[in-house]
Coordinates of C-alpha atoms in Angstrom, one line a residue:
Chain A
M9 CA 3.8 -19.8 -24.4
I10 CA 1.3 -20.7 -21.6
D11 CA -0.8 -23.6 -22.9
D12 CA -3.8 -25.3 -21.5
A13 CA -1.8 -28.0 -19.8
I14 CA 0.5 -25.5 -18.0
T15 CA -2.5 -23.4 -16.9
R16 CA -4.2 -26.4 -15.4
H17 CA -0.9 -27.6 -13.8
V18 CA -0.2 -24.2 -12.2
A19 CA -3.8 -23.9 -10.9
R20 CA -3.4 -27.3 -9.2
L21 CA -0.1 -26.2 -7.7
A22 CA -1.8 -23.1 -6.4
R23 CA -4.8 -25.1 -5.1
L24 CA -7.1 -22.8 -7.1
G25 CA -10.2 -24.2 -8.7
L26 CA -10.8 -22.7 -12.2
T27 CA -13.8 -23.0 -14.4
E28 CA -13.3 -24.0 -18.0
D29 CA -13.9 -20.3 -19.0
E30 CA -11.3 -19.2 -16.4
V31 CA -8.7 -21.6 -17.8
V32 CA -9.1 -20.1 -21.3
R33 CA -9.1 -16.5 -20.0
M34 CA -6.2 -17.1 -17.6
Q35 CA -4.1 -18.7 -20.4
H36 CA -4.5 -15.6 -22.6
E37 CA -4.0 -13.1 -19.8
L38 CA -0.9 -14.8 -18.4
S39 CA 0.6 -15.2 -21.9
A40 CA 0.2 -11.4 -22.5
I41 CA 1.7 -10.5 -19.1
L42 CA 4.6 -13.0 -19.6
E43 CA 5.2 -11.6 -23.1
Y44 CA 5.7 -8.2 -21.5
V45 CA 7.9 -9.3 -18.6
D46 CA 10.0 -11.3 -21.0
Q47 CA 12.0 -8.1 -21.6
V48 CA 14.1 -9.0 -18.6
Q49 CA 15.4 -12.1 -20.5
G50 CA 17.3 -9.8 -22.8
L51 CA 19.6 -8.4 -20.1
E52 CA 23.1 -9.7 -19.4
L53 CA 22.7 -10.8 -15.8
A54 CA 25.0 -13.8 -15.3
D55 CA 27.4 -11.9 -12.9
I56 CA 24.7 -10.0 -11.0
V57 CA 23.9 -11.0 -7.5
P58 CA 20.1 -11.3 -6.9
T59 CA 18.5 -9.0 -4.4
T60 CA 16.2 -10.7 -1.9
H61 CA 16.0 -7.8 0.5
A62 CA 16.5 -4.1 -0.2
I63 CA 17.9 -3.1 3.2
P64 CA 20.9 -5.3 4.3
L65 CA 20.1 -7.2 7.5
S66 CA 21.6 -10.4 8.8
N67 CA 21.1 -12.7 11.8
V68 CA 18.2 -10.8 13.3
L69 CA 17.8 -12.4 16.7
R70 CA 16.1 -11.3 19.9
E71 CA 16.1 -12.4 23.5
D72 CA 13.9 -15.4 24.1
V73 CA 11.5 -13.8 26.6
P74 CA 8.4 -15.9 27.6
T75 CA 5.2 -14.1 27.1
P76 CA 1.5 -15.2 27.5
S77 CA 0.2 -17.2 24.6
V78 CA -3.1 -16.7 22.8
S79 CA -5.8 -18.8 24.5
A80 CA -7.2 -21.8 22.6
E81 CA -10.6 -20.1 22.7
L82 CA -9.4 -16.9 21.1
A83 CA -7.3 -18.8 18.5
L84 CA -10.4 -20.8 17.5
R85 CA -12.7 -17.8 17.5
E86 CA -12.5 -17.1 13.7
G87 CA -12.5 -20.7 12.6
P88 CA -15.3 -21.4 10.1
N89 CA -15.7 -24.9 11.4
V90 CA -14.4 -25.8 14.8
T91 CA -14.9 -28.3 17.5
A92 CA -14.4 -27.7 21.2
D93 CA -10.6 -28.0 20.9
G94 CA -9.6 -27.8 17.3
F95 CA -10.2 -26.8 13.6
T96 CA -12.0 -29.4 11.6
V97 CA -10.5 -30.5 8.3
P98 CA -12.0 -32.7 5.5
R99 CA -10.4 -36.1 5.1
M100 CA -7.3 -36.3 3.0
G101 CA -8.7 -38.4 0.2
Chain B
M13 CA -14.4 26.6 8.2
A14 CA -15.7 23.4 9.7
L15 CA -13.7 21.3 12.2
T16 CA -13.2 18.8 9.4
D17 CA -11.4 21.3 7.2
F18 CA -8.5 21.7 9.7
S19 CA -5.3 19.8 9.4
A20 CA -4.5 17.2 12.1
E21 CA -1.9 19.5 13.6
E22 CA -4.5 22.3 13.9
Q23 CA -7.0 20.0 15.4
I24 CA -4.5 18.9 18.0
A25 CA -3.7 22.5 18.8
A26 CA -7.4 23.3 19.1
V27 CA -7.9 20.5 21.6
V28 CA -4.8 21.5 23.6
A29 CA -6.1 25.1 23.7
G30 CA -9.5 23.9 25.0
E31 CA -11.3 25.2 21.9
T32 CA -12.6 21.8 21.0
S33 CA -12.5 18.2 22.3
S34 CA -11.7 14.8 21.0
V35 CA -15.4 13.9 21.2
E36 CA -16.4 17.0 19.1
L37 CA -13.7 16.1 16.5
V38 CA -14.7 12.5 16.3
A39 CA -18.4 13.3 16.1
A40 CA -17.8 15.9 13.3
H41 CA -15.8 13.4 11.3
L42 CA -18.2 10.5 12.0
A43 CA -21.0 12.6 10.4
R44 CA -19.0 12.7 7.2
V45 CA -18.0 9.0 7.4
E46 CA -21.6 7.9 7.9
H47 CA -22.6 10.0 4.8
D48 CA -20.1 8.2 2.6
E49 CA -20.9 9.1 -1.0
W50 CA -17.4 8.0 -2.0
N51 CA -17.5 4.5 -0.5
S52 CA -14.3 5.2 1.3
F53 CA -15.2 3.0 4.3
L54 CA -15.8 -0.7 4.7
A55 CA -16.3 -0.6 8.5
V56 CA -17.1 2.2 10.9
D57 CA -16.3 1.9 14.6
R58 CA -18.7 4.6 16.0
E59 CA -19.3 3.5 19.5
R60 CA -15.7 2.6 20.3
A61 CA -14.4 5.8 18.7
L62 CA -16.6 8.0 20.7
A63 CA -15.9 6.0 23.9
R64 CA -12.1 6.3 23.3
A65 CA -12.5 10.1 22.6
K66 CA -14.4 10.6 25.8
E67 CA -11.7 8.7 27.7
I68 CA -8.9 10.9 26.1
D69 CA -10.9 14.1 26.9
G70 CA -10.9 13.0 30.6
L71 CA -7.2 12.5 30.9
A72 CA -5.2 15.0 33.0
T73 CA -2.4 15.0 30.4
R74 CA -3.4 14.7 26.8
P75 CA -1.5 12.2 24.7
P76 CA 0.5 13.8 21.7
L77 CA -2.2 13.1 19.1
A78 CA -4.9 14.4 21.4
G79 CA -7.8 12.2 20.3
V80 CA -7.8 13.3 16.7
P81 CA -9.5 10.7 14.5
I82 CA -7.8 8.5 11.9
A83 CA -8.9 6.0 9.3
I84 CA -7.0 2.7 8.8
K85 CA -6.6 0.7 5.5
D86 CA -8.5 -2.5 5.8
A87 CA -5.2 -4.4 5.1
L88 CA -4.1 -3.6 8.7
S89 CA -5.4 -5.9 11.5
T90 CA -7.5 -4.3 14.2
R91 CA -8.5 -6.4 17.1
D92 CA -12.2 -7.3 17.1
L93 CA -12.9 -4.8 14.3
V94 CA -13.8 -6.4 11.0
T95 CA -10.8 -6.6 8.7
T96 CA -11.3 -7.9 5.2
A97 CA -8.5 -6.6 3.0
G98 CA -11.2 -5.9 0.5
S99 CA -11.8 -9.6 -0.1
K100 CA -14.8 -11.9 0.2
M101 CA -12.2 -14.4 1.6
L102 CA -12.2 -12.4 4.9
E103 CA -15.8 -11.3 5.0
G104 CA -16.7 -10.8 8.7
F105 CA -13.2 -11.6 9.9
R106 CA -12.3 -10.1 13.3
P107 CA -8.6 -10.2 14.0
I108 CA -7.4 -11.4 17.4
Y109 CA -4.6 -8.8 17.6
T110 CA -3.9 -5.3 16.4
A111 CA -1.1 -4.3 14.0
T112 CA 1.9 -2.8 15.8
C113 CA 1.8 0.5 13.8
V114 CA -1.9 0.9 14.7
A115 CA -1.3 0.1 18.3
R116 CA 1.4 2.7 18.5
L117 CA -0.9 5.4 17.1
E118 CA -3.6 4.4 19.5
A119 CA -1.1 4.7 22.4
A120 CA -0.1 8.1 21.1
G121 CA -3.8 9.2 21.3
A122 CA -5.2 8.7 17.8
V123 CA -8.8 7.5 17.6
I124 CA -9.6 4.9 15.0
I125 CA -12.8 5.8 13.3
G126 CA -13.0 3.0 10.7
K127 CA -11.4 0.8 8.1
T128 CA -11.0 2.0 4.5
N129 CA -11.7 0.4 1.1
M130 CA -9.0 -1.1 -1.0
D131 CA -8.2 -3.3 -3.9
E132 CA -8.5 -6.9 -2.8
F133 CA -5.4 -7.9 -0.9
A134 CA -3.9 -4.6 -2.1
M135 CA -3.7 -5.8 -5.7
G136 CA -4.7 -3.0 -8.0
S137 CA -4.3 0.6 -8.9
S138 CA -7.9 1.9 -8.8
T139 CA -9.7 0.3 -5.8
E140 CA -12.0 -1.3 -8.4
N141 CA -10.8 -4.7 -7.4
S142 CA -12.5 -4.4 -4.0
A143 CA -15.1 -7.1 -3.4
Y144 CA -17.2 -4.4 -1.8
G145 CA -17.5 -2.0 -4.7
P146 CA -15.2 0.7 -6.0
T147 CA -14.3 3.9 -4.1
L148 CA -15.0 7.2 -6.0
N149 CA -12.6 10.1 -6.4
P150 CA -13.8 13.1 -4.4
W151 CA -12.6 15.4 -7.3
D152 CA -14.8 13.6 -9.9
L153 CA -17.2 10.9 -8.9
T154 CA -16.9 9.2 -12.3
R155 CA -13.2 8.6 -11.7
V156 CA -11.1 6.2 -9.6
P157 CA -9.2 7.4 -6.5
G158 CA -6.2 5.3 -7.5
G159 CA -5.2 2.3 -5.5
S160 CA -4.7 0.1 -3.8
S161 CA -5.2 2.4 -0.8
G162 CA -8.0 4.3 -2.5
G163 CA -10.3 4.5 0.5
S164 CA -7.6 5.9 2.7
A165 CA -6.8 8.5 0.1
S166 CA -10.4 9.5 -0.7
S167 CA -11.3 9.7 3.0
V168 CA -8.6 12.3 3.6
A169 CA -9.4 14.3 0.4
A170 CA -13.1 14.3 1.3
R171 CA -12.4 15.5 4.8
Q172 CA -13.9 12.4 6.4
V173 CA -10.6 12.2 8.4
P174 CA -7.6 14.5 8.6
W175 CA -5.2 11.6 8.0
S176 CA -5.1 7.9 7.4
L177 CA -2.9 4.9 7.0
G178 CA -2.2 3.0 3.8
S179 CA 0.2 0.4 2.6
D180 CA 2.5 0.6 -0.4
T181 CA 3.9 -2.4 -2.3
G182 CA 4.4 -0.9 -5.7
G183 CA 2.9 2.6 -5.3
S184 CA -0.3 1.9 -3.4
I185 CA 0.1 5.0 -1.1
R186 CA 1.8 7.4 -3.5
Q187 CA -0.4 6.9 -6.6
P188 CA -3.8 7.3 -4.8
A189 CA -2.4 10.3 -3.0
A190 CA -1.5 11.9 -6.4
L191 CA -4.9 11.1 -7.9
C192 CA -6.7 12.5 -4.9
G193 CA -4.6 15.7 -4.4
I194 CA -3.1 14.9 -1.0
V195 CA 0.2 13.9 0.5
G196 CA 1.1 10.2 0.8
M197 CA 4.4 8.7 2.0
K198 CA 6.1 5.3 1.8
P199 CA 9.0 5.3 4.2
T200 CA 12.2 3.3 3.9
Y201 CA 11.5 -0.5 3.7
G202 CA 11.5 -1.7 7.3
A203 CA 10.9 1.8 8.9
I204 CA 7.4 0.7 10.1
S205 CA 6.7 -2.8 11.5
R206 CA 4.6 -5.0 9.2
Y207 CA 3.3 -7.0 12.1
G208 CA -0.5 -7.2 11.5
L209 CA -0.3 -6.0 7.9
I210 CA -2.0 -8.6 5.8
A211 CA 0.9 -9.7 3.6
F212 CA 1.0 -9.1 -0.2
A213 CA 4.7 -9.1 -1.3
S214 CA 6.8 -9.2 1.8
S215 CA 10.1 -7.8 0.4
L216 CA 8.2 -4.7 -0.8
D217 CA 5.2 -4.1 1.6
Q218 CA 5.5 -1.0 3.7
V219 CA 2.9 1.0 5.8
G220 CA 2.7 4.8 5.5
P221 CA 0.6 7.9 6.1
F222 CA -1.8 10.0 4.1
A223 CA -2.5 13.6 5.1
R224 CA -3.4 16.9 3.6
T225 CA -0.1 18.5 4.7
V226 CA 3.5 17.3 4.7
R227 CA 3.8 18.3 8.4
D228 CA 0.8 16.0 9.3
A229 CA 2.3 13.1 7.3
A230 CA 5.6 13.6 9.2
L231 CA 3.9 13.8 12.6
L232 CA 2.0 10.5 12.0
L233 CA 5.2 8.8 10.7
S234 CA 7.1 9.9 13.8
H235 CA 4.8 7.9 16.0
M236 CA 5.2 4.6 13.9
V237 CA 8.8 4.1 13.0
G238 CA 11.2 1.8 14.8
R239 CA 12.1 -1.7 15.6
D240 CA 9.3 -4.2 16.6
P241 CA 10.3 -7.6 18.0
M242 CA 7.3 -9.0 16.1
D243 CA 8.8 -8.1 12.7
A244 CA 12.4 -9.2 12.0
T245 CA 12.6 -6.8 9.0
S246 CA 11.7 -3.7 11.1
L247 CA 14.7 -1.3 11.6
E248 CA 16.2 0.5 14.5
W249 CA 15.4 4.1 14.0
T250 CA 18.0 6.2 15.7
E251 CA 17.2 9.7 14.3
P252 CA 13.6 10.6 15.3
I253 CA 11.3 11.8 12.5
R254 CA 11.0 15.6 12.8
V255 CA 8.0 17.7 11.7
P256 CA 9.5 19.8 8.9
S257 CA 9.6 23.6 8.8
A258 CA 12.0 24.4 5.8
T259 CA 11.0 27.2 3.5
R260 CA 14.2 27.2 1.4
L261 CA 16.1 24.5 -0.5
D262 CA 19.6 26.1 -0.1
G263 CA 22.2 23.6 -1.2
V264 CA 19.7 20.9 -2.0
R265 CA 20.4 19.0 -5.3
V266 CA 17.3 17.7 -7.0
G267 CA 17.7 15.1 -9.7
V268 CA 14.9 14.9 -12.3
I269 CA 14.5 11.4 -13.5
E270 CA 14.7 11.8 -17.3
E271 CA 13.0 8.4 -18.1
L272 CA 9.9 9.5 -16.1
M273 CA 9.5 12.9 -17.7
S274 CA 9.2 11.5 -21.2
D275 CA 6.5 10.6 -23.8
G276 CA 4.8 7.9 -21.6
I277 CA 3.6 10.6 -19.2
E278 CA 0.5 12.7 -20.0
P279 CA 1.5 16.3 -21.1
G280 CA -0.6 17.9 -18.4
V281 CA 1.1 15.8 -15.7
R282 CA 4.5 16.7 -17.1
A283 CA 3.7 20.4 -17.2
A284 CA 2.5 20.5 -13.6
C285 CA 5.6 18.6 -12.4
Q286 CA 7.9 20.8 -14.5
S287 CA 6.5 24.0 -13.1
T288 CA 7.3 22.7 -9.6
I289 CA 10.8 21.7 -10.6
D290 CA 11.2 25.2 -12.0
M291 CA 10.7 26.6 -8.4
V292 CA 13.7 24.7 -7.0
E293 CA 16.3 27.2 -8.1
A294 CA 14.4 30.2 -6.8
L295 CA 14.3 28.4 -3.5
G296 CA 18.1 28.1 -3.5
G297 CA 18.4 24.5 -4.8
T298 CA 19.9 23.1 -8.0
V299 CA 18.3 20.9 -10.6
V300 CA 20.3 18.1 -12.3
P301 CA 19.0 15.6 -14.9
I302 CA 19.4 12.0 -13.7
A303 CA 19.4 8.8 -15.7
L304 CA 18.1 5.5 -14.3
P305 CA 19.0 3.2 -17.2
H306 CA 17.2 0.2 -15.7
A307 CA 14.0 2.0 -14.5
G308 CA 12.3 0.9 -17.6
Y309 CA 12.6 -2.7 -16.5
G310 CA 11.0 -1.9 -13.1
L311 CA 7.4 -2.9 -14.1
A312 CA 8.4 -6.3 -15.6
T313 CA 10.6 -7.0 -12.6
Y314 CA 7.8 -6.1 -10.2
Y315 CA 5.3 -8.2 -11.9
L316 CA 7.5 -11.3 -11.4
I317 CA 8.6 -10.6 -7.8
A318 CA 5.3 -9.3 -6.3
P319 CA 3.1 -12.1 -7.6
A320 CA 5.7 -14.7 -6.7
E321 CA 5.7 -13.5 -3.1
A322 CA 2.0 -13.0 -3.1
S323 CA 1.3 -16.6 -4.3
A324 CA 3.3 -17.8 -1.2
N325 CA 1.7 -15.4 1.2
L326 CA -1.9 -16.1 0.0
A327 CA -1.4 -19.9 0.5
R328 CA -2.5 -19.3 4.1
F329 CA -6.1 -18.7 3.0
D330 CA -7.2 -22.3 3.1
G331 CA -10.6 -22.1 4.8
I332 CA -9.5 -23.9 7.9
R333 CA -8.4 -21.4 10.6
Y334 CA -10.3 -18.2 9.5
G335 CA -12.1 -16.7 6.6
H336 CA -14.3 -18.2 3.9
R337 CA -14.8 -22.0 3.8
T338 CA -16.6 -23.8 1.0
A339 CA -19.6 -25.9 2.0
D340 CA -19.5 -29.7 2.1
A341 CA -16.2 -30.6 0.3
D342 CA -15.6 -34.3 0.6
V343 CA -11.8 -34.3 0.6
L344 CA -9.1 -31.8 1.5
L345 CA -7.9 -31.0 -2.1
E346 CA -11.4 -30.2 -3.2
H347 CA -11.9 -28.2 -0.1
Y348 CA -8.9 -26.0 -0.8
E349 CA -9.6 -25.5 -4.5
R350 CA -13.3 -24.6 -4.0
T351 CA -12.6 -22.4 -1.0
R352 CA -10.0 -20.4 -2.9
A353 CA -12.1 -20.3 -6.1
E354 CA -15.0 -18.9 -4.2
G355 CA -13.1 -16.5 -1.9
F356 CA -10.7 -14.8 -4.3
G357 CA -11.6 -12.3 -7.0
P358 CA -10.2 -12.2 -10.6
E359 CA -7.1 -10.1 -10.0
V360 CA -6.0 -12.0 -7.0
K361 CA -6.4 -15.3 -8.9
R362 CA -4.4 -13.8 -11.8
R363 CA -1.5 -12.9 -9.6
I364 CA -1.6 -16.2 -7.7
M365 CA -1.4 -18.0 -11.0
L366 CA 1.4 -15.7 -12.3
G367 CA 3.4 -16.0 -9.2
T368 CA 3.0 -19.8 -8.9
F369 CA 4.1 -20.1 -12.5
A370 CA 7.2 -17.8 -11.9
L371 CA 8.2 -20.0 -8.9
S372 CA 7.4 -23.4 -10.4
S373 CA 10.0 -26.0 -11.2
G374 CA 11.7 -25.3 -14.6
Y375 CA 10.8 -21.6 -14.6
Y376 CA 12.1 -20.3 -11.3
D377 CA 15.6 -19.2 -12.6
A378 CA 14.2 -17.7 -15.8
Y379 CA 11.6 -15.6 -14.1
Y380 CA 11.9 -15.0 -10.4
G381 CA 15.7 -15.4 -10.3
Q382 CA 16.2 -13.0 -13.3
A383 CA 13.8 -10.5 -11.7
Q384 CA 15.9 -10.5 -8.5
R385 CA 19.0 -9.7 -10.5
V386 CA 17.3 -6.8 -12.4
R387 CA 16.3 -5.6 -8.9
T388 CA 20.0 -5.3 -8.1
L389 CA 20.6 -3.2 -11.3
I390 CA 17.8 -0.9 -10.4
M391 CA 19.2 -0.4 -6.9
R392 CA 22.6 0.4 -8.4
D393 CA 21.1 3.0 -10.7
F394 CA 19.7 4.8 -7.6
A395 CA 23.0 4.5 -5.7
E396 CA 24.7 6.2 -8.6
A397 CA 22.0 8.9 -8.8
F398 CA 22.4 9.6 -5.0
A399 CA 26.1 10.1 -5.5
Q400 CA 25.1 13.2 -7.5
V401 CA 21.9 14.5 -5.9
D402 CA 20.1 14.5 -2.5
V403 CA 16.6 13.7 -3.8
V404 CA 15.1 12.6 -7.1
A405 CA 11.9 13.9 -8.5
S406 CA 9.4 12.6 -11.1
P407 CA 5.6 12.5 -11.7
T408 CA 4.0 10.1 -9.2
S409 CA 1.5 8.7 -11.8
P410 CA 1.7 8.9 -15.6
S411 CA -1.9 10.2 -15.7
T412 CA -4.4 12.0 -13.6
A413 CA -7.4 10.0 -12.2
F414 CA -8.8 7.8 -14.9
R415 CA -12.5 6.9 -15.4
L416 CA -14.1 4.0 -13.6
G417 CA -14.0 0.9 -15.8
E418 CA -11.4 2.5 -18.2
R419 CA -8.6 0.0 -17.5
T420 CA -10.4 -3.0 -15.9
A421 CA -10.6 -5.1 -19.1
D422 CA -6.8 -5.0 -19.7
P423 CA -4.6 -6.0 -16.8
L424 CA -1.4 -4.6 -18.4
S425 CA -2.9 -1.1 -18.9
M426 CA -3.8 -1.1 -15.2
Y427 CA -0.3 -2.2 -14.2
L428 CA 1.2 0.7 -16.2
S429 CA -0.4 3.1 -13.6
D430 CA 2.5 2.2 -11.3
I431 CA 5.4 2.7 -13.7
C432 CA 6.8 5.8 -11.8
T433 CA 6.5 4.4 -8.3
I434 CA 7.7 0.8 -8.8
P435 CA 11.4 1.4 -9.3
I436 CA 11.6 3.2 -5.9
S437 CA 9.7 0.3 -4.2
L438 CA 12.1 -2.2 -5.6
A439 CA 15.0 -0.3 -4.2
G440 CA 13.3 0.0 -0.8
L441 CA 13.7 3.8 -0.7
P442 CA 11.6 6.4 1.2
S443 CA 9.4 8.4 -1.1
L444 CA 6.4 10.7 -1.0
S445 CA 3.9 12.3 -3.3
I446 CA 2.8 15.9 -2.9
P447 CA 0.1 17.6 -4.9
C448 CA 1.7 20.0 -7.4
G449 CA -1.2 21.4 -9.4
L450 CA -4.1 20.5 -11.6
S451 CA -4.4 19.2 -15.1
E452 CA -7.8 19.7 -16.6
G453 CA -9.3 20.1 -13.1
L454 CA -7.7 16.9 -11.7
P455 CA -4.8 16.8 -9.2
V456 CA -1.3 15.9 -10.2
G457 CA 1.3 14.4 -7.8
L458 CA 5.0 15.1 -7.7
Q459 CA 7.0 12.2 -6.4
L460 CA 10.2 12.8 -4.4
A461 CA 12.5 10.0 -3.2
G462 CA 15.8 9.9 -1.3
P463 CA 18.4 7.4 -0.1
A464 CA 17.3 4.9 2.7
F465 CA 16.9 6.6 6.0
S466 CA 16.7 10.1 4.5
E467 CA 13.1 10.7 5.6
N468 CA 13.9 13.9 7.5
R469 CA 15.6 15.6 4.5
L470 CA 12.9 14.3 2.1
L471 CA 10.2 15.8 4.4
E472 CA 12.0 19.2 4.6
V473 CA 12.3 19.3 0.8
A474 CA 8.6 18.4 0.4
H475 CA 7.6 21.0 2.9
A476 CA 9.5 23.8 1.2
L477 CA 8.0 22.8 -2.2
E478 CA 4.5 22.4 -0.7
L479 CA 4.7 26.1 0.6
A480 CA 5.9 27.3 -2.8
I481 CA 3.2 25.4 -4.7
G482 CA 0.4 26.6 -2.5
F483 CA -2.0 23.9 -3.7
D484 CA -5.7 24.2 -2.8
D485 CA -6.5 20.7 -1.7
A486 CA -10.3 21.1 -1.4
P487 CA -12.2 19.3 -4.2
Q488 CA -15.2 21.2 -5.5
G489 CA -18.1 20.7 -3.2
V490 CA -16.0 19.4 -0.4
G491 CA -14.9 21.5 2.6
V492 CA -14.0 25.2 2.6

C-alpha cells in the first residue's frame, strides 16, 4: 500500500533525506506496520467523538506576569553556527 | 549491607539521625556509577553532585530529601548538564534551563548524580535504540533492561542510585521497571509538569519515578506533582501524595483484565501475576474479572497517535538553533534533509515517516482521526471497568527481559512489548508496576492502574501487595 512514490513524498514532507536503500527498507517496514494498524479501519466509529486529550481541560489561561527573558548570549549558546547576534541559515534556494 | 543497599527513605533517616551524610551517600553511589558495567549512564555530574551534597550537609535545617542522590533520564533537560535524549542529534547539547520536575526535586534536597541511557527520543522498548550503545539488564547482562527508560531502571536495580526519574509515553517507565525487578510509576496525565521534558508524543508523555520500594516511589512523586505555569496541561493537585502504609486490602475491589491474562502472555509471567492476585482475598479484598473489549486495538491506535505527534514534535530538530548541523549544505532544504538524515537513528526515522504519513493530506482522517476515535472507546472501557472495581491488574509486560538483539530486526515484534501498558497510557490513567516474582530467574512485573487522580489509593494497594509478595529485589552479584 506504500509505494516508492509515497515513500519519497512523505520523506520530503518530513524533511528527511533517505538513501536509496532506506527508501526500499522504509517502504517495506511502513507497509507492514500499516497492515497491522489497519485493524482500526474495521471498527464502526462514525458516531464516536475523537479524543485529543485524556484529561478534560479548557481555556487554560494564566496571569500575564512579566519575567526576565533569556539573554541573547544564552539563547545563542548552543547554536551550531551563529554570528554575534543571530543563528546563521543557508540561503533559501 | 552497604549504604547503596538502603532504600531512599532509609538513607534520609540515616542522614537525619547523623549516622551518615549526603557527601558519604553521594560518594558511595558515585563509586558504583563510575564503575558502570550496565551502561546505565550517559553523563555523570561528579563535581557538582559532591558540591551540592556538601552544601546540604552544611544546612542548619535539612531539606526533606536530605541530599540523597538521584539519576535523571536523559530526556529531561538539566541546565548546563549535557542532555542528549539518547540521540546523536543532541550530542554535547547543554540545555539553558532545567525541567520543572527536576528543579522541584533539587529544591527538596535531591542531588543529581547523572543522566541515564534511553532509547533515542524515548522511542523503543529495550534501550537498544540509544545512539550510545544499549544498557544491560542487571539480572542478566545478555538481556535488555526494557525501555525506553532502561538506564533509569538498571541504575536503580544495580544500586547505582536508590531512585531515578523516567518518562512514560506508552510504557517506558512501567515495562523497564518490570524487566529490572523494581517499582516504576506513571501518574495521571498532567500530574507532573512536562516543561523541560524533550517531547515525544505530547498527549501521552508523562514523567514518573523508579524506586526499589513503593514508599520511595510515592515520596519522590509527592515532591513533583502539581500545576506549573510553564505547562498548560499540568494539573492542580489538591490532595497531596501520601507515602503509603496499608498492610490490608479490606473493601478493595481488584479487577483482573481478562484480555491481558491470555495466550499472548508468557506462562511464567501469567503464573507470577496470578499468584499475587491470589493474595488479594487473603488481604481482605475481592477479585473481579474485567473485560476491556477495545484494549486489543490499543497498540494499533498508539502506533498512529504517538508517531503522528512525534513527527510534529521532532520537526524542531533542524540544525539551526541547537544540536547537530550538517556541514556545508548550499541551500536550506538540503540543509534540513541532510541534518536530519545524519542526526536521527533508524527507529526515529521510521516513526517520523509513519507519523508524517498518518497526518498527510488524504490519509489524516483514515489514520490519525480514526485512532483518536478508538482512543475514546478505550477510555470508555476503563470508565465502565471503574464503575465495578477500584483498581485493575494485569501483567506489565507480556514477557520477562528478552535477549539483546532478539527483537531489533522486526519493529512490530518490539512494539508488542508494550501491549499491556499502552491502553492505560491512551486513557491517561495512573499506573505502576511492582515486582511480583521470578520466572526462570528473571523478574516479573504486576501492573496496577486506577481512575485519574487515584494515586493515593493505587499506592496503598501496591504497598499492601508489595509486603505480601516480599520480593527480593537484589539481582545476583549486586548488593546484599
